[in-house]
Amino acid sequence: MNRLMLNKLILALSTASAVIGIGFLLWILTTLVVKGISSTHLSTFTHDLVDGGIRNLIVGQFTMALLATIIAVPLGLMAGIYLREYSQSPKLSATLRNLSDVMMSAPSIVIGVFVYALFVDPFGGYNGWAGSIALAIMMVPIIIGTTDNMLALVPQELREAGIALGGSKHKIILQIVLRAAKVGITTGILLSFARIIGETAPLLFTSANNQFFTMDMSGQFPSLTVSIYNLATYPDAASQDLAWAASFILTVIVLIINLGGRYLTRHKH
Amino acid sequence: MGGKLFRNVSFLSATLSFFILLGIFVILFHYAQDAMHTFGWDFLRIDQWEPGEDDEGGMFGGVIPIVGTLLTTLIAMVIAVPLSMGIAIFLTEIAHKNLVKPVGVAIELLAAIPSIIYGMWGLFYFAPIIQHTFGGNGVGLLTAGIVLAIMIIPFMAAITRDAMNTTPPVLKESAYAMGATTFDVVKDVVMPYAKGGIIGSIILALGRALGETMAVAFLIGSVLKFPSKITDPTTSIPVLLANNFSEAQDLELSSMYLLALLLFVVSFIIISLAKFYFLGRSAK
């Protein structure tokens, strides 16, 4: 085979790969939309799991994800600020960056086991706090990464201008640098929120699940994703339909937050 | 005053990743002691997972879930690596510029879909096709491996594309000027230039496939048996943990912690390798 033929073959195969990739996306989304819409009714949103709806599950999942965000964002922001603005040793920051990336890729089920050992077992049972902590552990390294990258994009001149005005270092960071990086960091927070709200494995034995509406985080807490896993494996059609409705709504939430985050930074790329 | 406090808090936050990783290791190691003392290295050879008669003792070994994890990951990688490279080449060298953005975004959205959705879609729509085509009962190694591949492709393709995009256009243009075909340019200019990033993306995807729970949990069959053919059901470490951890007690629970520790250590090594050797993020 001569090189022109080989070239054509490889280009055709590459194009086919992209078609296959997009094909699967369309297949999965079409299935979700078709099955999801036909299984979603108004009562799906007004009833709790015990009555065949997902109201308590949506509220529960959002509550845990929001609490995780409240824990993770300050920690991740501060860590990113240290790496980009304070660290004097490139070696130390490189190591801390790599460790943060390693933590980001740690298997989510292992994080669930870890949180179980620390926050479930000693406290007498599954609880919503433990679920939030597990999600926060997944979120922190993502926020560190975005903050670090976004602060790197802030022009050095802005910091110099702050110094020339006599600002102290932390004032410059808080009032000039963070403001300049605001949009990028917000996008990062939205994308990481979209990531953790769809997590199942870290919740299986931390928050577990609850059929009833509750805001009491010291007990088993309702989770949309854990419910999908349970419902989908029940043999009856009603449970499976509810699982499809829940999956559809979860995917819509994740994709909307994702696209919203991208929309914010649309001019930069 | 405030400045010093701010600096110290930011330093503590930056070291948090280290302490959490260390904490995970210490905690898992501590709770796995019982199983380590009882089985020692035999844990890697015992092919049973049987609680004792009166819930005391029992025989627990990790070899079946370990083999299951490795095989599903292997199947996924064999499928995902060539397809991801193809998509990355398509996006960087072939696609019309009006197509690059939407296809790129679509691939990234595919990466954002929660893994449980892949699992459920796979169970209801993909498993029957596998059953029809290859026999078996639909769930098993092959189904889990293929859906796992579909899940990691967007992730791998996106990082590979970013790595390929760092090739300076002038290098590619020089090669084209010498009469190189697109494939020659990819093979002899882009690939060597982006080698580190591409290998890094493959290793990261490998780590993700090893630790994936939900997509596999729906599809692997969750049976504690060695598979004798590719369509047979078996189990993997994350799936065994997901399904049995909450009911386990004493020695079985300790064995679960040992499995979690093994998974954690293996993915830690794999991901560190990718980060420290191939994807030098510090240079930025």
PDB file of C-alpha atoms in Angstrom, chain A:
ATOM      1  CA  MET A   1       0.000   0.000   0.000  1.00  0.00           C
ATOM      2  CA  ASN A   2       1.514   3.333  -0.952  1.00  0.00           C
ATOM      3  CA  ARG A   3       1.588   6.299   1.369  1.00  0.00           C
ATOM      4  CA  LEU A   4      -1.246   8.176  -0.315  1.00  0.00           C
ATOM      5  CA  MET A   5      -3.553   5.196   0.090  1.00  0.00           C
ATOM      6  CA  LEU A   6      -2.426   4.732   3.679  1.00  0.00           C
ATOM      7  CA  ASN A   7      -3.106   8.409   4.300  1.00  0.00           C
ATOM      8  CA  LYS A   8      -6.631   8.110   2.912  1.00  0.00           C
ATOM      9  CA  LEU A   9      -7.262   5.013   5.011  1.00  0.00           C
ATOM     10  CA  ILE A  10      -6.097   6.648   8.255  1.00  0.00           C
ATOM     11  CA  LEU A  11      -8.098   9.815   7.548  1.00  0.00           C
ATOM     12  CA  ALA A  12     -11.192   7.727   6.857  1.00  0.00           C
ATOM     13  CA  LEU A  13     -10.685   5.764  10.083  1.00  0.00           C
ATOM     14  CA  SER A  14     -10.223   8.974  12.089  1.00  0.00           C
ATOM     15  CA  THR A  15     -13.383  10.467  10.650  1.00  0.00           C
ATOM     16  CA  ALA A  16     -15.195   7.220  11.377  1.00  0.00           C
ATOM     17  CA  SER A  17     -14.024   7.419  15.019  1.00  0.00           C
ATOM     18  CA  ALA A  18     -15.537  10.881  15.371  1.00  0.00           C
ATOM     19  CA  VAL A  19     -18.766   9.679  13.765  1.00  0.00           C
ATOM     20  CA  ILE A  20     -18.884   6.718  16.176  1.00  0.00           C
ATOM     21  CA  GLY A  21     -18.254   9.019  19.161  1.00  0.00           C
ATOM     22  CA  ILE A  22     -20.995  11.453  18.173  1.00  0.00           C
ATOM     23  CA  GLY A  23     -23.221   8.522  17.252  1.00  0.00           C
ATOM     24  CA  PHE A  24     -23.055   7.122  20.761  1.00  0.00           C
ATOM     25  CA  LEU A  25     -23.745  10.562  22.252  1.00  0.00           C
ATOM     26  CA  LEU A  26     -26.851  10.895  20.088  1.00  0.00           C
ATOM     27  CA  TRP A  27     -27.934   7.332  20.878  1.00  0.00           C
ATOM     28  CA  ILE A  28     -27.611   7.824  24.640  1.00  0.00           C
ATOM     29  CA  LEU A  29     -29.261  11.252  24.598  1.00  0.00           C
ATOM     30  CA  THR A  30     -32.121  10.098  22.346  1.00  0.00           C
ATOM     31  CA  THR A  31     -32.793   7.120  24.600  1.00  0.00           C
ATOM     32  CA  LEU A  32     -32.762   9.371  27.650  1.00  0.00           C
ATOM     33  CA  VAL A  33     -35.083  11.943  26.128  1.00  0.00           C
ATOM     34  CA  VAL A  34     -37.560   9.388  24.747  1.00  0.00           C
ATOM     35  CA  LYS A  35     -37.656   7.161  27.830  1.00  0.00           C
ATOM     36  CA  GLY A  36     -37.332  10.138  30.172  1.00  0.00           C
ATOM     37  CA  ILE A  37     -40.150  12.255  28.762  1.00  0.00           C
ATOM     38  CA  SER A  38     -42.550   9.339  28.536  1.00  0.00           C
ATOM     39  CA  SER A  39     -41.840   8.430  32.175  1.00  0.00           C
ATOM     40  CA  THR A  40     -41.890  11.966  33.597  1.00  0.00           C
ATOM     41  CA  HIS A  41     -45.187  13.355  34.853  1.00  0.00           C
ATOM     42  CA  LEU A  42     -46.089  16.366  36.917  1.00  0.00           C
ATOM     43  CA  SER A  43     -46.491  14.047  39.908  1.00  0.00           C
ATOM     44  CA  THR A  44     -42.845  12.971  39.497  1.00  0.00           C
ATOM     45  CA  PHE A  45     -41.856  16.392  40.817  1.00  0.00           C
ATOM     46  CA  THR A  46     -44.511  16.767  43.496  1.00  0.00           C
ATOM     47  CA  HIS A  47     -44.224  13.340  45.154  1.00  0.00           C
ATOM     48  CA  ASP A  48     -41.447  11.808  47.207  1.00  0.00           C
ATOM     49  CA  LEU A  49     -39.811   8.489  46.420  1.00  0.00           C
ATOM     50  CA  VAL A  50     -42.134   6.645  48.773  1.00  0.00           C
ATOM     51  CA  ASP A  51     -45.102   7.805  46.641  1.00  0.00           C
ATOM     52  CA  GLY A  52     -43.433   7.216  43.286  1.00  0.00           C
ATOM     53  CA  GLY A  53     -41.870  10.661  42.734  1.00  0.00           C
ATOM     54  CA  ILE A  54     -38.427  12.220  43.031  1.00  0.00           C
ATOM     55  CA  ARG A  55     -39.075  15.533  44.812  1.00  0.00           C
ATOM     56  CA  ASN A  56     -37.185  14.555  47.977  1.00  0.00           C
ATOM     57  CA  LEU A  57     -34.351  13.056  45.895  1.00  0.00           C
ATOM     58  CA  ILE A  58     -33.740  16.243  43.907  1.00  0.00           C
ATOM     59  CA  VAL A  59     -33.822  18.359  47.060  1.00  0.00           C
ATOM     60  CA  GLY A  60     -31.528  15.886  48.853  1.00  0.00           C
ATOM     61  CA  GLN A  61     -28.994  15.656  46.032  1.00  0.00           C
ATOM     62  CA  PHE A  62     -28.851  19.453  45.652  1.00  0.00           C
ATOM     63  CA  THR A  63     -28.548  19.961  49.399  1.00  0.00           C
ATOM     64  CA  MET A  64     -25.567  17.617  49.634  1.00  0.00           C
ATOM     65  CA  ALA A  65     -23.914  19.053  46.526  1.00  0.00           C
ATOM     66  CA  LEU A  66     -24.439  22.645  47.732  1.00  0.00           C
ATOM     67  CA  LEU A  67     -23.021  21.897  51.152  1.00  0.00           C
ATOM     68  CA  ALA A  68     -20.056  20.175  49.476  1.00  0.00           C
ATOM     69  CA  THR A  69     -19.562  23.340  47.392  1.00  0.00           C
ATOM     70  CA  ILE A  70     -19.643  25.518  50.519  1.00  0.00           C
ATOM     71  CA  ILE A  71     -16.915  23.341  52.062  1.00  0.00           C
ATOM     72  CA  ALA A  72     -14.820  22.855  48.927  1.00  0.00           C
ATOM     73  CA  VAL A  73     -14.799  26.317  47.320  1.00  0.00           C
ATOM     74  CA  PRO A  74     -13.001  28.256  50.095  1.00  0.00           C
ATOM     75  CA  LEU A  75     -10.447  25.461  50.577  1.00  0.00           C
ATOM     76  CA  GLY A  76      -9.828  25.063  46.845  1.00  0.00           C
ATOM     77  CA  LEU A  77      -9.635  28.834  46.274  1.00  0.00           C
ATOM     78  CA  MET A  78      -7.156  29.337  49.102  1.00  0.00           C
ATOM     79  CA  ALA A  79      -5.013  26.417  47.928  1.00  0.00           C
ATOM     80  CA  GLY A  80      -5.008  27.761  44.355  1.00  0.00           C
ATOM     81  CA  ILE A  81      -4.070  31.216  45.668  1.00  0.00           C
ATOM     82  CA  TYR A  82      -1.132  29.775  47.595  1.00  0.00           C
ATOM     83  CA  LEU A  83       0.142  27.845  44.564  1.00  0.00           C
ATOM     84  CA  ARG A  84      -0.062  30.815  42.193  1.00  0.00           C
ATOM     85  CA  GLU A  85       0.479  33.883  44.391  1.00  0.00           C
ATOM     86  CA  TYR A  86       2.522  32.911  47.445  1.00  0.00           C
ATOM     87  CA  SER A  87       4.639  29.829  46.794  1.00  0.00           C
ATOM     88  CA  GLN A  88       8.334  30.719  46.479  1.00  0.00           C
ATOM     89  CA  SER A  89       9.484  27.205  45.685  1.00  0.00           C
ATOM     90  CA  PRO A  90       8.629  25.914  42.199  1.00  0.00           C
ATOM     91  CA  LYS A  91       9.479  22.407  43.351  1.00  0.00           C
ATOM     92  CA  LEU A  92       7.035  22.492  46.266  1.00  0.00           C
ATOM     93  CA  SER A  93       4.229  23.937  44.125  1.00  0.00           C
ATOM     94  CA  ALA A  94       4.857  21.350  41.399  1.00  0.00           C
ATOM     95  CA  THR A  95       4.580  18.569  43.963  1.00  0.00           C
ATOM     96  CA  LEU A  96       1.435  20.033  45.530  1.00  0.00           C
ATOM     97  CA  ARG A  97      -0.133  20.488  42.084  1.00  0.00           C
ATOM     98  CA  ASN A  98       0.603  16.908  41.132  1.00  0.00           C
ATOM     99  CA  LEU A  99      -0.754  15.594  44.432  1.00  0.00           C
ATOM    100  CA  SER A 100      -3.929  17.589  43.924  1.00  0.00           C
ATOM    101  CA  ASP A 101      -4.284  16.075  40.435  1.00  0.00           C
ATOM    102  CA  VAL A 102      -3.676  12.593  41.838  1.00  0.00           C
ATOM    103  CA  MET A 103      -6.413  13.234  44.402  1.00  0.00           C
ATOM    104  CA  MET A 104      -8.748  14.362  41.618  1.00  0.00           C
ATOM    105  CA  SER A 105      -8.297  10.967  39.937  1.00  0.00           C
ATOM    106  CA  ALA A 106      -8.622   8.823  43.079  1.00  0.00           C
ATOM    107  CA  PRO A 107     -11.400   6.222  42.591  1.00  0.00           C
ATOM    108  CA  SER A 108     -14.628   7.710  43.916  1.00  0.00           C
ATOM    109  CA  ILE A 109     -15.654   4.447  45.590  1.00  0.00           C
ATOM    110  CA  VAL A 110     -12.440   4.537  47.640  1.00  0.00           C
ATOM    111  CA  ILE A 111     -13.338   8.030  48.834  1.00  0.00           C
ATOM    112  CA  GLY A 112     -16.698   6.583  49.883  1.00  0.00           C
ATOM    113  CA  VAL A 113     -14.950   3.854  51.904  1.00  0.00           C
ATOM    114  CA  PHE A 114     -12.620   6.423  53.511  1.00  0.00           C
ATOM    115  CA  VAL A 115     -15.493   8.715  54.526  1.00  0.00           C
ATOM    116  CA  TYR A 116     -17.435   5.702  55.814  1.00  0.00           C
ATOM    117  CA  ALA A 117     -14.549   4.840  58.144  1.00  0.00           C
ATOM    118  CA  LEU A 118     -14.264   8.412  59.454  1.00  0.00           C
ATOM    119  CA  PHE A 119     -17.776   9.852  59.430  1.00  0.00           C
ATOM    120  CA  VAL A 120     -20.277   7.001  59.242  1.00  0.00           C
ATOM    121  CA  ASP A 121     -18.988   4.134  61.355  1.00  0.00           C
ATOM    122  CA  PRO A 122     -18.019   6.257  64.394  1.00  0.00           C
ATOM    123  CA  PHE A 123     -21.302   8.230  64.279  1.00  0.00           C
ATOM    124  CA  GLY A 124     -23.604   5.252  64.317  1.00  0.00           C
ATOM    125  CA  GLY A 125     -24.883   5.171  60.758  1.00  0.00           C
ATOM    126  CA  TYR A 126     -25.328   6.701  57.333  1.00  0.00           C
ATOM    127  CA  ASN A 127     -25.789  10.464  57.328  1.00  0.00           C
ATOM    128  CA  GLY A 128     -26.104  13.358  54.929  1.00  0.00           C
ATOM    129  CA  TRP A 129     -23.058  15.152  56.366  1.00  0.00           C
ATOM    130  CA  ALA A 130     -20.852  12.215  55.378  1.00  0.00           C
ATOM    131  CA  GLY A 131     -22.294  12.338  51.848  1.00  0.00           C
ATOM    132  CA  SER A 132     -21.467  16.049  51.582  1.00  0.00           C
ATOM    133  CA  ILE A 133     -17.952  15.504  52.901  1.00  0.00           C
ATOM    134  CA  ALA A 134     -17.327  12.735  50.339  1.00  0.00           C
ATOM    135  CA  LEU A 135     -18.520  15.041  47.537  1.00  0.00           C
ATOM    136  CA  ALA A 136     -16.405  17.914  48.916  1.00  0.00           C
ATOM    137  CA  ILE A 137     -13.294  15.691  48.836  1.00  0.00           C
ATOM    138  CA  MET A 138     -13.996  15.060  45.149  1.00  0.00           C
ATOM    139  CA  MET A 139     -14.567  18.759  44.477  1.00  0.00           C
ATOM    140  CA  VAL A 140     -11.567  20.389  46.222  1.00  0.00           C
ATOM    141  CA  PRO A 141      -8.876  19.281  43.725  1.00  0.00           C
ATOM    142  CA  ILE A 142     -11.015  20.421  40.768  1.00  0.00           C
ATOM    143  CA  ILE A 143     -11.385  23.897  42.311  1.00  0.00           C
ATOM    144  CA  ILE A 144      -7.647  24.009  43.086  1.00  0.00           C
ATOM    145  CA  GLY A 145      -6.866  23.223  39.432  1.00  0.00           C
ATOM    146  CA  THR A 146      -9.191  25.893  37.987  1.00  0.00           C
ATOM    147  CA  THR A 147      -8.178  28.590  40.462  1.00  0.00           C
ATOM    148  CA  ASP A 148      -4.513  27.891  39.770  1.00  0.00           C
ATOM    149  CA  ASN A 149      -5.008  28.037  35.988  1.00  0.00           C
ATOM    150  CA  MET A 150      -7.258  31.105  36.066  1.00  0.00           C
ATOM    151  CA  LEU A 151      -4.933  33.111  38.342  1.00  0.00           C
ATOM    152  CA  ALA A 152      -2.113  32.305  35.915  1.00  0.00           C
ATOM    153  CA  LEU A 153      -4.044  34.159  33.205  1.00  0.00           C
ATOM    154  CA  VAL A 154      -4.221  37.398  35.233  1.00  0.00           C
ATOM    155  CA  PRO A 155      -1.645  39.822  33.749  1.00  0.00           C
ATOM    156  CA  GLN A 156       1.344  40.533  36.000  1.00  0.00           C
ATOM    157  CA  GLU A 157       0.849  44.280  35.374  1.00  0.00           C
ATOM    158  CA  LEU A 158      -2.352  44.265  37.435  1.00  0.00           C
ATOM    159  CA  ARG A 159      -0.430  42.977  40.446  1.00  0.00           C
ATOM    160  CA  GLU A 160       2.331  45.526  39.843  1.00  0.00           C
ATOM    161  CA  ALA A 161      -0.244  48.310  39.662  1.00  0.00           C
ATOM    162  CA  GLY A 162      -1.578  47.167  43.023  1.00  0.00           C
ATOM    163  CA  ILE A 163       1.899  47.172  44.522  1.00  0.00           C
ATOM    164  CA  ALA A 164       2.541  50.658  43.103  1.00  0.00           C
ATOM    165  CA  LEU A 165      -0.593  51.871  44.888  1.00  0.00           C
ATOM    166  CA  GLY A 166       0.854  50.565  48.123  1.00  0.00           C
ATOM    167  CA  GLY A 167      -1.564  47.652  48.527  1.00  0.00           C
ATOM    168  CA  SER A 168      -0.583  44.801  50.781  1.00  0.00           C
ATOM    169  CA  LYS A 169      -0.216  41.379  49.198  1.00  0.00           C
ATOM    170  CA  HIS A 170      -3.459  39.875  50.450  1.00  0.00           C
ATOM    171  CA  LYS A 171      -5.415  43.035  49.555  1.00  0.00           C
ATOM    172  CA  ILE A 172      -4.028  42.859  46.025  1.00  0.00           C
ATOM    173  CA  ILE A 173      -5.000  39.206  45.755  1.00  0.00           C
ATOM    174  CA  LEU A 174      -8.505  39.696  47.124  1.00  0.00           C
ATOM    175  CA  GLN A 175      -9.371  42.996  45.452  1.00  0.00           C
ATOM    176  CA  ILE A 176      -7.506  42.866  42.153  1.00  0.00           C
ATOM    177  CA  VAL A 177      -6.343  39.393  41.152  1.00  0.00           C
ATOM    178  CA  LEU A 178      -9.431  37.427  42.215  1.00  0.00           C
ATOM    179  CA  ARG A 179     -11.716  40.000  40.602  1.00  0.00           C
ATOM    180  CA  ALA A 180      -9.861  39.734  37.337  1.00  0.00           C
ATOM    181  CA  ALA A 181     -10.168  35.940  37.411  1.00  0.00           C
ATOM    182  CA  LYS A 182     -13.785  35.965  38.612  1.00  0.00           C
ATOM    183  CA  VAL A 183     -15.462  34.664  35.459  1.00  0.00           C
ATOM    184  CA  GLY A 184     -13.038  31.807  34.908  1.00  0.00           C
ATOM    185  CA  ILE A 185     -13.237  30.690  38.506  1.00  0.00           C
ATOM    186  CA  THR A 186     -17.048  30.833  38.472  1.00  0.00           C
ATOM    187  CA  THR A 187     -17.043  28.616  35.388  1.00  0.00           C
ATOM    188  CA  GLY A 188     -14.725  26.202  37.171  1.00  0.00           C
ATOM    189  CA  ILE A 189     -17.040  26.076  40.181  1.00  0.00           C
ATOM    190  CA  LEU A 190     -20.071  25.431  37.955  1.00  0.00           C
ATOM    191  CA  LEU A 191     -18.305  22.644  36.038  1.00  0.00           C
ATOM    192  CA  SER A 192     -17.153  20.959  39.236  1.00  0.00           C
ATOM    193  CA  PHE A 193     -20.678  21.280  40.692  1.00  0.00           C
ATOM    194  CA  ALA A 194     -22.018  19.574  37.549  1.00  0.00           C
ATOM    195  CA  ARG A 195     -19.452  16.841  38.084  1.00  0.00           C
ATOM    196  CA  ILE A 196     -20.277  16.076  41.726  1.00  0.00           C
ATOM    197  CA  ILE A 197     -24.048  16.339  41.460  1.00  0.00           C
ATOM    198  CA  GLY A 198     -23.996  13.266  39.215  1.00  0.00           C
ATOM    199  CA  GLU A 199     -21.781  11.180  41.513  1.00  0.00           C
ATOM    200  CA  THR A 200     -23.136   7.929  42.893  1.00  0.00           C
ATOM    201  CA  ALA A 201     -20.266   5.815  44.211  1.00  0.00           C
ATOM    202  CA  PRO A 202     -19.157   8.186  47.022  1.00  0.00           C
ATOM    203  CA  LEU A 203     -22.745   8.354  48.322  1.00  0.00           C
ATOM    204  CA  LEU A 204     -23.551   4.626  48.396  1.00  0.00           C
ATOM    205  CA  PHE A 205     -22.318   4.095  51.936  1.00  0.00           C
ATOM    206  CA  THR A 206     -22.075   7.637  53.248  1.00  0.00           C
ATOM    207  CA  SER A 207     -25.495   9.274  52.831  1.00  0.00           C
ATOM    208  CA  ALA A 208     -27.073   6.052  51.548  1.00  0.00           C
ATOM    209  CA  ASN A 209     -30.661   6.908  50.596  1.00  0.00           C
ATOM    210  CA  ASN A 210     -34.021   7.881  52.049  1.00  0.00           C
ATOM    211  CA  GLN A 211     -37.500   7.353  50.653  1.00  0.00           C
ATOM    212  CA  PHE A 212     -38.932  10.256  52.609  1.00  0.00           C
ATOM    213  CA  PHE A 213     -38.515  14.003  52.480  1.00  0.00           C
ATOM    214  CA  THR A 214     -36.023  15.138  55.090  1.00  0.00           C
ATOM    215  CA  MET A 215     -33.651  18.012  55.715  1.00  0.00           C
ATOM    216  CA  ASP A 216     -32.107  16.294  58.733  1.00  0.00           C
ATOM    217  CA  MET A 217     -28.555  15.607  57.646  1.00  0.00           C
ATOM    218  CA  SER A 218     -27.709  13.517  60.693  1.00  0.00           C
ATOM    219  CA  GLY A 219     -29.637  10.545  59.294  1.00  0.00           C
ATOM    220  CA  GLN A 220     -29.906   8.676  55.985  1.00  0.00           C
ATOM    221  CA  PHE A 221     -30.343  11.293  53.309  1.00  0.00           C
ATOM    222  CA  PRO A 222     -32.257  11.140  50.008  1.00  0.00           C
ATOM    223  CA  SER A 223     -30.026  10.832  46.944  1.00  0.00           C
ATOM    224  CA  LEU A 224     -31.145  11.004  43.318  1.00  0.00           C
ATOM    225  CA  THR A 225     -28.224   8.980  41.976  1.00  0.00           C
ATOM    226  CA  VAL A 226     -28.321   6.226  44.609  1.00  0.00           C
ATOM    227  CA  SER A 227     -32.065   5.931  43.935  1.00  0.00           C
ATOM    228  CA  ILE A 228     -31.446   5.545  40.198  1.00  0.00           C
ATOM    229  CA  TYR A 229     -29.083   2.650  40.946  1.00  0.00           C
ATOM    230  CA  ASN A 230     -31.635   0.974  43.229  1.00  0.00           C
ATOM    231  CA  LEU A 231     -34.692   1.614  41.031  1.00  0.00           C
ATOM    232  CA  ALA A 232     -33.081   0.456  37.797  1.00  0.00           C
ATOM    233  CA  THR A 233     -32.303  -2.958  39.269  1.00  0.00           C
ATOM    234  CA  TYR A 234     -35.875  -3.584  40.494  1.00  0.00           C
ATOM    235  CA  PRO A 235     -37.772  -5.843  38.115  1.00  0.00           C
ATOM    236  CA  ASP A 236     -41.068  -3.880  38.033  1.00  0.00           C
ATOM    237  CA  ALA A 237     -41.793  -1.462  35.210  1.00  0.00           C
ATOM    238  CA  ALA A 238     -42.909   1.383  37.505  1.00  0.00           C
ATOM    239  CA  SER A 239     -39.525   1.472  39.269  1.00  0.00           C
ATOM    240  CA  GLN A 240     -37.633   1.334  35.993  1.00  0.00           C
ATOM    241  CA  ASP A 241     -39.738   4.153  34.556  1.00  0.00           C
ATOM    242  CA  LEU A 242     -39.005   6.257  37.608  1.00  0.00           C
ATOM    243  CA  ALA A 243     -35.293   5.466  37.162  1.00  0.00           C
ATOM    244  CA  TRP A 244     -35.498   6.755  33.567  1.00  0.00           C
ATOM    245  CA  ALA A 245     -37.325   9.891  34.648  1.00  0.00           C
ATOM    246  CA  ALA A 246     -34.697  10.504  37.351  1.00  0.00           C
ATOM    247  CA  SER A 247     -31.826   9.869  34.909  1.00  0.00           C
ATOM    248  CA  PHE A 248     -33.348  12.222  32.362  1.00  0.00           C
ATOM    249  CA  ILE A 249     -33.746  15.004  34.910  1.00  0.00           C
ATOM    250  CA  LEU A 250     -30.241  14.429  36.295  1.00  0.00           C
ATOM    251  CA  THR A 251     -28.720  14.618  32.809  1.00  0.00           C
ATOM    252  CA  VAL A 252     -30.683  17.775  31.983  1.00  0.00           C
ATOM    253  CA  ILE A 253     -29.442  19.389  35.209  1.00  0.00           C
ATOM    254  CA  VAL A 254     -25.821  18.358  34.555  1.00  0.00           C
ATOM    255  CA  LEU A 255     -25.834  19.503  30.913  1.00  0.00           C
ATOM    256  CA  ILE A 256     -27.544  22.834  31.693  1.00  0.00           C
ATOM    257  CA  ILE A 257     -25.011  23.687  34.417  1.00  0.00           C
ATOM    258  CA  ASN A 258     -22.223  22.599  32.089  1.00  0.00           C
ATOM    259  CA  LEU A 259     -23.420  24.682  29.141  1.00  0.00           C
ATOM    260  CA  GLY A 260     -24.098  27.603  31.490  1.00  0.00           C
ATOM    261  CA  GLY A 261     -20.493  27.463  32.702  1.00  0.00           C
ATOM    262  CA  ARG A 262     -19.203  27.371  29.135  1.00  0.00           C
ATOM    263  CA  TYR A 263     -21.483  30.248  28.126  1.00  0.00           C
ATOM    264  CA  LEU A 264     -19.885  32.480  30.780  1.00  0.00           C
ATOM    265  CA  THR A 265     -16.427  32.083  29.228  1.00  0.00           C
ATOM    266  CA  ARG A 266     -17.599  32.015  25.597  1.00  0.00           C
ATOM    267  CA  HIS A 267     -15.551  35.059  24.568  1.00  0.00           C
ATOM    268  CA  LYS A 268     -12.269  33.750  25.898  1.00  0.00           C
ATOM    269  CA  HIS A 269     -11.894  30.693  23.675  1.00  0.00           C
TER     270      HIS A 269
END
